[in-house]
mmCIF file of C-alpha atoms and ligand atoms in Angstrom:
data_model
loop_
_atom_site.group_PDB
_atom_site.id
_atom_site.type_symbol
_atom_site.label_atom_id
_atom_site.label_comp_id
_atom_site.label_asym_id
_atom_site.label_seq_id
_atom_site.Cartn_x
_atom_site.Cartn_y
_atom_site.Cartn_z
ATOM 1 C CA MET T 75 111.482 82.154 136.846
ATOM 2 C CA LYS T 76 109.414 79.304 135.499
ATOM 3 C CA ILE T 77 107.387 80.552 132.540
ATOM 4 C CA ALA T 78 104.798 78.606 130.547
ATOM 5 C CA PHE T 79 104.586 79.950 126.993
ATOM 6 C CA PHE T 80 101.315 79.376 125.140
ATOM 7 C CA SER T 81 100.418 79.656 121.439
ATOM 8 C CA THR T 82 104.067 79.438 120.479
ATOM 9 C CA LYS T 83 105.405 78.959 116.976
ATOM 10 C CA PRO T 84 108.953 78.079 115.895
ATOM 11 C CA TYR T 85 109.814 81.774 115.422
ATOM 12 C CA ASP T 86 108.811 82.578 119.042
ATOM 13 C CA ARG T 87 111.037 79.778 120.327
ATOM 14 C CA GLU T 88 113.935 80.919 118.119
ATOM 15 C CA PHE T 89 113.931 84.509 119.368
ATOM 16 C CA PHE T 90 113.173 83.770 123.042
ATOM 17 C CA GLU T 91 115.833 81.037 123.239
ATOM 18 C CA LYS T 92 118.326 83.464 121.744
ATOM 19 C CA TYR T 93 117.750 86.112 124.427
ATOM 20 C CA ASN T 94 116.722 84.074 127.495
ATOM 21 C CA GLU T 95 119.409 83.569 130.109
ATOM 22 C CA ALA T 96 117.750 83.374 133.504
ATOM 23 C CA ASN T 97 114.381 81.682 133.052
ATOM 24 C CA GLN T 98 113.122 78.143 132.767
ATOM 25 C CA ILE T 99 110.791 78.298 129.801
ATOM 26 C CA SER T 100 108.320 75.646 128.642
ATOM 27 C CA PHE T 101 107.024 76.288 125.139
ATOM 28 C CA TYR T 102 103.560 74.995 124.264
ATOM 29 C CA GLU T 103 101.896 75.219 120.863
ATOM 30 C CA VAL T 104 98.395 75.124 122.319
ATOM 31 C CA ALA T 105 96.528 78.293 123.252
ATOM 32 C CA LEU T 106 95.863 78.962 126.918
ATOM 33 C CA ASN T 107 92.335 77.699 127.604
ATOM 34 C CA GLU T 108 90.334 75.571 130.049
ATOM 35 C CA GLN T 109 91.912 72.371 128.698
ATOM 36 C CA SER T 110 95.535 73.517 128.505
ATOM 37 C CA ILE T 111 95.652 75.450 131.758
ATOM 38 C CA ARG T 112 97.094 72.457 133.653
ATOM 39 C CA LEU T 113 100.321 73.103 131.725
ATOM 40 C CA ALA T 114 100.683 76.316 133.746
ATOM 41 C CA GLU T 115 100.828 74.454 137.063
ATOM 42 C CA GLY T 116 104.115 75.157 138.816
ATOM 43 C CA ALA T 117 104.867 78.168 136.626
ATOM 44 C CA GLU T 118 105.134 81.621 138.187
ATOM 45 C CA ALA T 119 104.341 83.343 134.891
ATOM 46 C CA VAL T 120 102.486 82.598 131.697
ATOM 47 C CA CYS T 121 103.390 84.216 128.404
ATOM 48 C CA VAL T 122 100.543 84.585 125.910
ATOM 49 C CA PHE T 123 99.741 86.155 122.543
ATOM 50 C CA VAL T 124 96.883 87.991 120.840
ATOM 51 C CA ASN T 125 94.391 85.148 120.531
ATOM 52 C CA ASP T 126 94.733 83.580 123.992
ATOM 53 C CA LYS T 127 91.449 84.542 125.654
ATOM 54 C CA ILE T 128 92.330 85.328 129.259
ATOM 55 C CA ASN T 129 88.851 85.602 130.755
ATOM 56 C CA ALA T 130 87.774 85.517 134.417
ATOM 57 C CA SER T 131 87.599 81.725 134.666
ATOM 58 C CA ILE T 132 91.075 81.293 133.135
ATOM 59 C CA ILE T 133 92.416 83.892 135.570
ATOM 60 C CA GLU T 134 90.832 82.071 138.509
ATOM 61 C CA ALA T 135 92.493 78.849 137.340
ATOM 62 C CA LEU T 136 95.829 80.633 136.870
ATOM 63 C CA GLN T 137 95.610 81.938 140.423
ATOM 64 C CA LYS T 138 94.941 78.414 141.715
ATOM 65 C CA ALA T 139 97.941 77.160 139.696
ATOM 66 C CA GLY T 140 100.151 79.695 141.480
ATOM 67 C CA VAL T 141 100.697 82.025 138.504
ATOM 68 C CA GLN T 142 101.510 85.597 139.538
ATOM 69 C CA LEU T 143 102.259 87.234 136.198
ATOM 70 C CA ILE T 144 100.647 87.293 132.758
ATOM 71 C CA ALA T 145 103.232 88.465 130.240
ATOM 72 C CA LEU T 146 101.625 89.447 126.955
ATOM 73 C CA ARG T 147 104.123 89.264 124.112
ATOM 74 C CA CYS T 148 102.044 91.750 122.124
ATOM 75 C CA ALA T 149 100.851 95.351 122.393
ATOM 76 C CA GLY T 150 97.061 94.860 122.432
ATOM 77 C CA PHE T 151 95.456 93.653 125.679
ATOM 78 C CA ASN T 152 91.771 93.483 124.702
ATOM 79 C CA ASN T 153 91.937 89.689 125.215
ATOM 80 C CA VAL T 154 92.602 89.941 128.980
ATOM 81 C CA ASP T 155 89.985 90.538 131.694
ATOM 82 C CA LEU T 156 92.025 93.129 133.577
ATOM 83 C CA GLY T 157 89.468 93.462 136.395
ATOM 84 C CA ALA T 158 89.627 89.729 137.091
ATOM 85 C CA ALA T 159 93.441 89.839 137.019
ATOM 86 C CA ARG T 160 93.467 92.702 139.524
ATOM 87 C CA ASN T 161 91.069 90.829 141.843
ATOM 88 C CA ALA T 162 93.301 87.762 141.635
ATOM 89 C CA SER T 163 96.420 89.901 142.347
ATOM 90 C CA ILE T 164 97.940 88.757 139.076
ATOM 91 C CA LYS T 165 99.990 91.428 137.308
ATOM 92 C CA VAL T 166 99.660 91.904 133.569
ATOM 93 C CA VAL T 167 102.533 93.237 131.462
ATOM 94 C CA ARG T 168 102.807 93.761 127.730
ATOM 95 C CA VAL T 169 105.160 94.916 124.980
ATOM 96 C CA PRO T 170 103.773 98.370 124.217
ATOM 97 C CA ALA T 171 106.011 98.983 121.210
ATOM 98 C CA TYR T 172 108.215 96.574 119.315
ATOM 99 C CA SER T 173 108.416 97.726 115.771
ATOM 100 C CA PRO T 174 105.627 100.056 114.772
ATOM 101 C CA TYR T 175 107.425 100.175 111.407
ATOM 102 C CA ALA T 176 106.652 96.465 110.888
ATOM 103 C CA VAL T 177 102.872 96.990 111.043
ATOM 104 C CA ALA T 178 102.848 100.341 109.219
ATOM 105 C CA GLU T 179 104.921 98.850 106.393
ATOM 106 C CA HIS T 180 102.614 95.815 106.234
ATOM 107 C CA ALA T 181 99.644 98.163 105.788
ATOM 108 C CA LEU T 182 101.522 99.660 102.840
ATOM 109 C CA ALA T 183 102.205 96.147 101.488
ATOM 110 C CA LEU T 184 98.466 95.400 101.549
ATOM 111 C CA ILE T 185 97.703 98.652 99.710
ATOM 112 C CA MET T 186 100.395 98.136 97.090
ATOM 113 C CA THR T 187 99.427 94.515 96.471
ATOM 114 C CA LEU T 188 95.696 95.180 96.250
ATOM 115 C CA ASN T 189 96.242 98.154 93.990
ATOM 116 C CA ARG T 190 98.894 96.834 91.587
ATOM 117 C CA LYS T 191 97.799 93.180 91.904
ATOM 118 C CA THR T 192 101.337 91.840 92.176
ATOM 119 C CA HIS T 193 100.009 88.663 93.833
ATOM 120 C CA LYS T 194 98.003 87.919 90.683
ATOM 121 C CA ALA T 195 100.789 88.981 88.321
ATOM 122 C CA TYR T 196 103.233 86.651 90.114
ATOM 123 C CA ASN T 197 100.986 83.629 89.660
ATOM 124 C CA ARG T 198 100.104 84.583 86.114
ATOM 125 C CA VAL T 199 103.699 84.895 84.946
ATOM 126 C CA ARG T 200 104.626 81.586 86.593
ATOM 127 C CA GLU T 201 101.861 79.980 84.509
ATOM 128 C CA GLY T 202 103.308 81.493 81.336
ATOM 129 C CA ASN T 203 100.498 84.050 81.124
ATOM 130 C CA PHE T 204 102.004 87.441 80.308
ATOM 131 C CA SER T 205 98.702 89.249 79.701
ATOM 132 C CA LEU T 206 98.020 92.524 81.541
ATOM 133 C CA GLU T 207 94.254 92.066 81.376
ATOM 134 C CA LYS T 208 92.541 93.225 84.619
ATOM 135 C CA LEU T 209 95.805 94.247 86.290
ATOM 136 C CA THR T 210 95.159 98.006 86.027
ATOM 137 C CA GLY T 211 95.824 99.886 89.262
ATOM 138 C CA PHE T 212 95.865 103.573 90.206
ATOM 139 C CA ASP T 213 98.585 106.074 91.139
ATOM 140 C CA LEU T 214 98.817 106.573 94.893
ATOM 141 C CA TYR T 215 100.274 110.012 94.250
ATOM 142 C CA HIS T 216 97.776 112.730 95.252
ATOM 143 C CA LYS T 217 95.193 110.222 96.509
ATOM 144 C CA THR T 218 93.628 110.932 99.909
ATOM 145 C CA VAL T 219 94.452 108.488 102.684
ATOM 146 C CA GLY T 220 92.365 108.572 105.880
ATOM 147 C CA ILE T 221 94.056 107.237 109.018
ATOM 148 C CA ILE T 222 92.000 106.353 112.083
ATOM 149 C CA GLY T 223 94.273 106.386 115.127
ATOM 150 C CA THR T 224 97.598 108.202 114.833
ATOM 151 C CA GLY T 225 99.573 106.635 117.672
ATOM 152 C CA LYS T 226 102.878 104.864 117.112
ATOM 153 C CA ILE T 227 101.816 102.780 114.088
ATOM 154 C CA GLY T 228 99.333 105.241 112.561
ATOM 155 C CA GLY T 229 101.892 108.060 112.892
ATOM 156 C CA ILE T 230 104.558 106.137 110.986
ATOM 157 C CA PHE T 231 102.016 105.042 108.407
ATOM 158 C CA ALA T 232 101.012 108.715 107.953
ATOM 159 C CA LYS T 233 104.625 109.690 107.221
ATOM 160 C CA ILE T 234 105.026 106.795 104.759
ATOM 161 C CA MET T 235 101.920 107.905 102.863
ATOM 162 C CA LEU T 236 103.023 111.563 102.885
ATOM 163 C CA GLY T 237 106.312 110.346 101.413
ATOM 164 C CA LEU T 238 104.394 108.775 98.538
ATOM 165 C CA GLY T 239 102.799 112.136 97.785
ATOM 166 C CA CYS T 240 99.386 111.309 99.243
ATOM 167 C CA LYS T 241 97.115 113.770 101.022
ATOM 168 C CA VAL T 242 96.703 112.469 104.554
ATOM 169 C CA LEU T 243 93.597 112.978 106.682
ATOM 170 C CA ALA T 244 93.503 111.679 110.247
ATOM 171 C CA TYR T 245 91.030 111.125 113.041
ATOM 172 C CA ASP T 246 92.196 110.733 116.642
ATOM 173 C CA MET T 247 90.985 112.248 119.919
ATOM 174 C CA PHE T 248 94.579 113.266 120.579
ATOM 175 C CA PRO T 249 95.983 114.937 117.445
ATOM 176 C CA ASP T 250 99.772 114.763 117.148
ATOM 177 C CA GLU T 251 101.198 118.220 116.478
ATOM 178 C CA HIS T 252 104.332 116.751 114.868
ATOM 179 C CA LEU T 253 102.129 115.014 112.320
ATOM 180 C CA THR T 254 100.175 118.224 111.719
ATOM 181 C CA ALA T 255 103.492 119.991 111.096
ATOM 182 C CA ALA T 256 104.473 117.195 108.687
ATOM 183 C CA GLY T 257 101.303 117.801 106.646
ATOM 184 C CA VAL T 258 98.631 115.591 108.208
ATOM 185 C CA ASN T 259 95.204 117.216 108.316
ATOM 186 C CA TYR T 260 93.099 116.194 111.348
ATOM 187 C CA VAL T 261 89.360 116.074 110.610
ATOM 188 C CA ASP T 262 86.333 114.495 112.250
ATOM 189 C CA PHE T 263 85.440 110.847 111.653
ATOM 190 C CA GLU T 264 82.670 111.583 109.147
ATOM 191 C CA GLU T 265 84.773 113.976 107.076
ATOM 192 C CA LEU T 266 87.563 111.404 106.912
ATOM 193 C CA LEU T 267 85.152 108.747 105.623
ATOM 194 C CA ILE T 268 83.631 111.073 103.023
ATOM 195 C CA HIS T 269 86.911 112.289 101.507
ATOM 196 C CA SER T 270 89.293 109.325 101.666
ATOM 197 C CA ASP T 271 90.249 107.077 98.740
ATOM 198 C CA ILE T 272 91.936 104.708 101.203
ATOM 199 C CA VAL T 273 90.924 104.289 104.872
ATOM 200 C CA SER T 274 93.407 102.556 107.187
ATOM 201 C CA LEU T 275 92.617 101.560 110.775
ATOM 202 C CA HIS T 276 95.284 102.012 113.470
ATOM 203 C CA CYS T 277 93.281 102.520 116.677
ATOM 204 C CA PRO T 278 92.963 99.899 119.433
ATOM 205 C CA LEU T 279 89.910 97.691 119.898
ATOM 206 C CA THR T 280 87.804 99.011 122.772
ATOM 207 C CA GLU T 281 84.080 99.069 123.469
ATOM 208 C CA ALA T 282 84.018 102.485 121.717
ATOM 209 C CA THR T 283 85.761 101.225 118.568
ATOM 210 C CA ARG T 284 84.063 97.818 118.186
ATOM 211 C CA HIS T 285 82.417 97.795 114.730
ATOM 212 C CA LEU T 286 83.605 101.363 114.107
ATOM 213 C CA ILE T 287 83.356 100.478 110.436
ATOM 214 C CA ASN T 288 79.738 99.330 110.203
ATOM 215 C CA ALA T 289 77.069 99.635 107.482
ATOM 216 C CA GLU T 290 76.499 103.309 108.328
ATOM 217 C CA ALA T 291 80.210 104.175 108.108
ATOM 218 C CA LEU T 292 80.598 102.194 104.878
ATOM 219 C CA ALA T 293 77.661 104.085 103.348
ATOM 220 C CA GLN T 294 79.472 107.379 103.941
ATOM 221 C CA MET T 295 82.659 106.281 102.196
ATOM 222 C CA LYS T 296 83.596 107.088 98.617
ATOM 223 C CA LEU T 297 82.389 104.658 95.980
ATOM 224 C CA GLY T 298 85.210 102.188 95.342
ATOM 225 C CA VAL T 299 87.154 103.083 98.508
ATOM 226 C CA MET T 300 89.967 100.835 99.750
ATOM 227 C CA LEU T 301 89.665 99.714 103.390
ATOM 228 C CA ILE T 302 92.764 98.455 105.242
ATOM 229 C CA ASN T 303 92.736 96.892 108.709
ATOM 230 C CA THR T 304 95.984 95.839 110.378
ATOM 231 C CA SER T 305 94.726 96.650 113.875
ATOM 232 C CA ARG T 306 92.064 94.318 115.313
ATOM 233 C CA GLY T 307 89.386 92.392 113.423
ATOM 234 C CA ALA T 308 86.384 93.577 115.414
ATOM 235 C CA LEU T 309 86.980 97.212 114.412
ATOM 236 C CA ILE T 310 85.077 96.117 111.314
ATOM 237 C CA ASP T 311 81.580 94.646 111.145
ATOM 238 C CA THR T 312 82.566 91.866 108.756
ATOM 239 C CA GLN T 313 79.001 91.092 107.619
ATOM 240 C CA ALA T 314 78.494 94.745 106.654
ATOM 241 C CA VAL T 315 81.786 94.670 104.749
ATOM 242 C CA VAL T 316 80.728 91.530 102.854
ATOM 243 C CA GLU T 317 77.510 93.335 101.827
ATOM 244 C CA ALA T 318 79.486 96.413 100.713
ATOM 245 C CA LEU T 319 81.788 94.204 98.621
ATOM 246 C CA LYS T 320 78.795 92.425 97.073
ATOM 247 C CA ASN T 321 77.077 95.674 96.123
ATOM 248 C CA LYS T 322 80.417 97.022 94.836
ATOM 249 C CA THR T 323 80.468 100.145 97.010
ATOM 250 C CA LEU T 324 83.630 98.915 98.752
ATOM 251 C CA GLY T 325 86.294 98.701 96.049
ATOM 252 C CA TYR T 326 89.058 96.858 97.918
ATOM 253 C CA LEU T 327 89.572 95.249 101.295
ATOM 254 C CA GLY T 328 92.979 94.438 102.804
ATOM 255 C CA ILE T 329 92.964 92.800 106.237
ATOM 256 C CA ASP T 330 95.665 91.365 108.466
ATOM 257 C CA VAL T 331 93.149 90.751 111.249
ATOM 258 C CA TYR T 332 89.695 89.188 111.338
ATOM 259 C CA GLU T 333 86.899 89.257 113.916
ATOM 260 C CA GLN T 334 86.849 85.476 114.385
ATOM 261 C CA GLU T 335 90.530 84.864 113.722
ATOM 262 C CA GLU T 336 91.319 82.818 116.842
ATOM 263 C CA ASN T 337 91.643 79.093 116.046
ATOM 264 C CA ILE T 338 92.160 79.990 112.370
ATOM 265 C CA PHE T 339 94.990 82.492 111.966
ATOM 266 C CA PHE T 340 98.542 81.295 112.752
ATOM 267 C CA ASN T 341 97.515 77.681 111.923
ATOM 268 C CA ASP T 342 98.015 75.508 108.836
ATOM 269 C CA LEU T 343 94.446 74.425 108.024
ATOM 270 C CA SER T 344 95.196 73.623 104.393
ATOM 271 C CA GLY T 345 94.076 69.997 104.741
ATOM 272 C CA GLN T 346 90.832 70.823 106.524
ATOM 273 C CA ILE T 347 87.356 72.070 105.651
ATOM 274 C CA LEU T 348 87.105 75.732 106.603
ATOM 275 C CA GLN T 349 84.133 76.078 108.948
ATOM 276 C CA ASP T 350 83.945 79.880 108.980
ATOM 277 C CA ASP T 351 81.508 80.823 106.206
ATOM 278 C CA THR T 352 82.139 84.553 106.481
ATOM 279 C CA LEU T 353 85.884 84.136 106.026
ATOM 280 C CA ALA T 354 85.238 81.649 103.215
ATOM 281 C CA ARG T 355 83.008 84.262 101.506
ATOM 282 C CA LEU T 356 85.641 86.975 101.953
ATOM 283 C CA MET T 357 88.227 84.716 100.325
ATOM 284 C CA THR T 358 86.105 84.499 97.151
ATOM 285 C CA PHE T 359 86.296 88.209 96.293
ATOM 286 C CA PRO T 360 88.973 89.125 93.745
ATOM 287 C CA ASN T 361 89.437 92.529 95.410
ATOM 288 C CA VAL T 362 90.075 91.185 98.922
ATOM 289 C CA LEU T 363 93.530 90.435 100.294
ATOM 290 C CA ILE T 364 93.861 88.601 103.601
ATOM 291 C CA THR T 365 97.037 87.953 105.556
ATOM 292 C CA SER T 366 96.882 86.046 108.818
ATOM 293 C CA HIS T 367 98.046 88.604 111.401
ATOM 294 C CA GLN T 368 101.618 88.886 110.187
ATOM 295 C CA GLY T 369 101.994 92.655 110.530
ATOM 296 C CA PHE T 370 104.376 92.196 113.469
ATOM 297 C CA LEU T 371 106.452 89.501 111.801
ATOM 298 C CA THR T 372 109.844 91.093 111.190
ATOM 299 C CA GLU T 373 113.253 90.243 112.650
ATOM 300 C CA GLU T 374 113.351 93.587 114.413
ATOM 301 C CA ALA T 375 109.909 93.209 115.981
ATOM 302 C CA LEU T 376 110.507 89.600 117.137
ATOM 303 C CA THR T 377 113.818 90.667 118.702
ATOM 304 C CA GLN T 378 112.176 93.542 120.553
ATOM 305 C CA ILE T 379 109.246 91.363 121.685
ATOM 306 C CA ALA T 380 111.646 88.820 123.218
ATOM 307 C CA ILE T 381 113.885 91.415 124.883
ATOM 308 C CA THR T 382 111.008 93.469 126.348
ATOM 309 C CA THR T 383 109.051 90.413 127.550
ATOM 310 C CA LEU T 384 112.117 88.965 129.297
ATOM 311 C CA GLN T 385 112.842 92.373 130.845
ATOM 312 C CA ASN T 386 109.214 92.608 132.072
ATOM 313 C CA VAL T 387 109.573 89.174 133.702
ATOM 314 C CA SER T 388 112.912 90.107 135.258
ATOM 315 C CA ASP T 389 111.514 93.384 136.643
ATOM 316 C CA PHE T 390 108.634 91.458 138.211
ATOM 317 C CA GLU T 391 110.983 88.868 139.723
ATOM 318 C CA HIS T 392 113.262 91.542 141.174
ATOM 319 C CA LYS T 393 110.348 93.703 142.369
ATOM 320 C CA ILE T 394 111.367 96.597 140.123
ATOM 321 C CA ALA T 395 108.577 98.998 139.033
ATOM 322 C CA LEU T 396 106.753 97.474 136.052
ATOM 323 C CA ILE T 397 106.920 100.137 133.379
ATOM 324 C CA ASN T 398 104.920 97.984 130.975
ATOM 325 C CA GLU T 399 102.170 96.973 133.386
ATOM 326 C CA VAL T 400 98.592 97.104 132.075
ATOM 327 C CA LYS T 401 96.109 98.147 134.731
HETATM 328 P P1 NAI B 533 98.953 103.452 120.103
HETATM 329 O O1 NAI B 533 98.362 103.306 121.441
HETATM 330 O O2 NAI B 533 100.334 104.046 119.970
HETATM 331 O O3 NAI B 533 97.977 104.325 119.176
HETATM 332 C C1 NAI B 533 96.603 104.146 119.119
HETATM 333 C C2 NAI B 533 95.988 105.479 118.750
HETATM 334 O O4 NAI B 533 94.596 105.269 118.545
HETATM 335 C C3 NAI B 533 96.141 106.560 119.833
HETATM 336 O O5 NAI B 533 96.661 107.746 119.275
HETATM 337 C C4 NAI B 533 94.713 106.753 120.347
HETATM 338 O O6 NAI B 533 94.443 108.088 120.758
HETATM 339 C C5 NAI B 533 93.908 106.384 119.102
HETATM 340 N N1 NAI B 533 92.524 106.039 119.382
HETATM 341 C C6 NAI B 533 92.002 105.386 120.447
HETATM 342 N N2 NAI B 533 90.668 105.298 120.318
HETATM 343 C C7 NAI B 533 90.335 105.904 119.154
HETATM 344 C C8 NAI B 533 89.118 106.135 118.476
HETATM 345 N N3 NAI B 533 87.964 105.754 118.993
HETATM 346 N N4 NAI B 533 89.170 106.782 117.293
HETATM 347 C C9 NAI B 533 90.341 107.209 116.777
HETATM 348 N N5 NAI B 533 91.537 107.025 117.370
HETATM 349 C C10 NAI B 533 91.528 106.375 118.546
HETATM 350 O O7 NAI B 533 98.905 102.007 119.438
HETATM 351 P P2 NAI B 533 99.810 101.433 118.251
HETATM 352 O O8 NAI B 533 101.056 100.859 118.806
HETATM 353 O O9 NAI B 533 99.893 102.434 117.173
HETATM 354 O O10 NAI B 533 98.916 100.186 117.775
HETATM 355 C C11 NAI B 533 97.649 100.363 117.195
HETATM 356 C C12 NAI B 533 96.960 99.020 117.103
HETATM 357 O O11 NAI B 533 97.640 98.197 116.155
HETATM 358 C C13 NAI B 533 96.998 98.181 118.401
HETATM 359 O O12 NAI B 533 95.935 98.542 119.259
HETATM 360 C C14 NAI B 533 96.834 96.779 117.886
HETATM 361 O O13 NAI B 533 95.465 96.458 117.894
HETATM 362 C C15 NAI B 533 97.339 96.851 116.445
HETATM 363 N N6 NAI B 533 98.528 96.022 116.218
HETATM 364 C C16 NAI B 533 98.504 95.099 115.206
HETATM 365 C C17 NAI B 533 99.595 94.292 114.947
HETATM 366 C C18 NAI B 533 99.621 93.308 113.827
HETATM 367 O O14 NAI B 533 100.487 92.411 113.807
HETATM 368 N N7 NAI B 533 98.737 93.411 112.832
HETATM 369 C C19 NAI B 533 100.793 94.382 115.798
HETATM 370 C C20 NAI B 533 100.741 95.440 116.781
HETATM 371 C C21 NAI B 533 99.637 96.202 116.995
#
């Protein structure tokens, strides 16, 4: 099949070229949008990532271009207008699980770095500064970690934190009995906020979860709490979080995702003037750690993303039931 790949980086090309046998792939660095859509002409499928906004007008244009399949090379699908795709008879497939370990372990990396300040220690020592001033952290052992969403990633993250000797609270409409047996204590949302020293978000972005962490939720949290978001930026009301950091009620923030991340994350903007004032403000806090949506970025996850995406395309081409279809 002819597939037009959008928002591609060298690592996408590397892994897809390694596993592609049957398809004619065109890799484009640009995101799929009104301007770049002409690149999809003649392709039967487009392959897109988390920040390609596939709205109704893009879908209409894809239909006109002859595209029959949108292959998401990610798990989340909040960026696709599924109703418009259905009306245009364009199928949407995704990679529901690649390496949940990659994201869960990245959440741990954010916690460890924020807590023990290894990013600051690294720079300090390189400058010949061996002082320990302001590097004090806290033991994770016996701290209470609240996990919102205990699906594939949240479940693994829960086990990691149990392994570190933490008490784990969780909130999910569908409690996992295996996690309960492992020692996770399911509570309601409010109770989780009140009792947790660290809150980590692992639920999807939906209309129900948009700004789940808003001023009201932040006000219920422990003074000095650590908030971690490796899920989707809009789970957090960023303005409310900035206020909570300024008034020192929020002790630490670790984010791999940001509400307005498209056009910023995944790009080298080091020579440019950052136009996003909220992100610029976040970057000034000493107790904020931002990574640019790299939770998925492991060898294992990139391998699985390539293999599953190519299998999804092959199943579509050969009219085999699409097990990873999003409806
Ligand atoms: P999953 O579907 O296995 O689990 C999500 C869980 O959230 C489910 O148990 C569901 O019941 C729960 N949930 C849904 N609505 C909820 C609510 N209102 N409150 C509490 N829980 C709720 O998804 P998975 O694979 O664990 O991924 C979670 C999220 O991680 C994805 O939606 C995606 O946004 C994000 N992600 C981030 C990546 C990164 O690179 N930073 C990479 C992959 C996923």
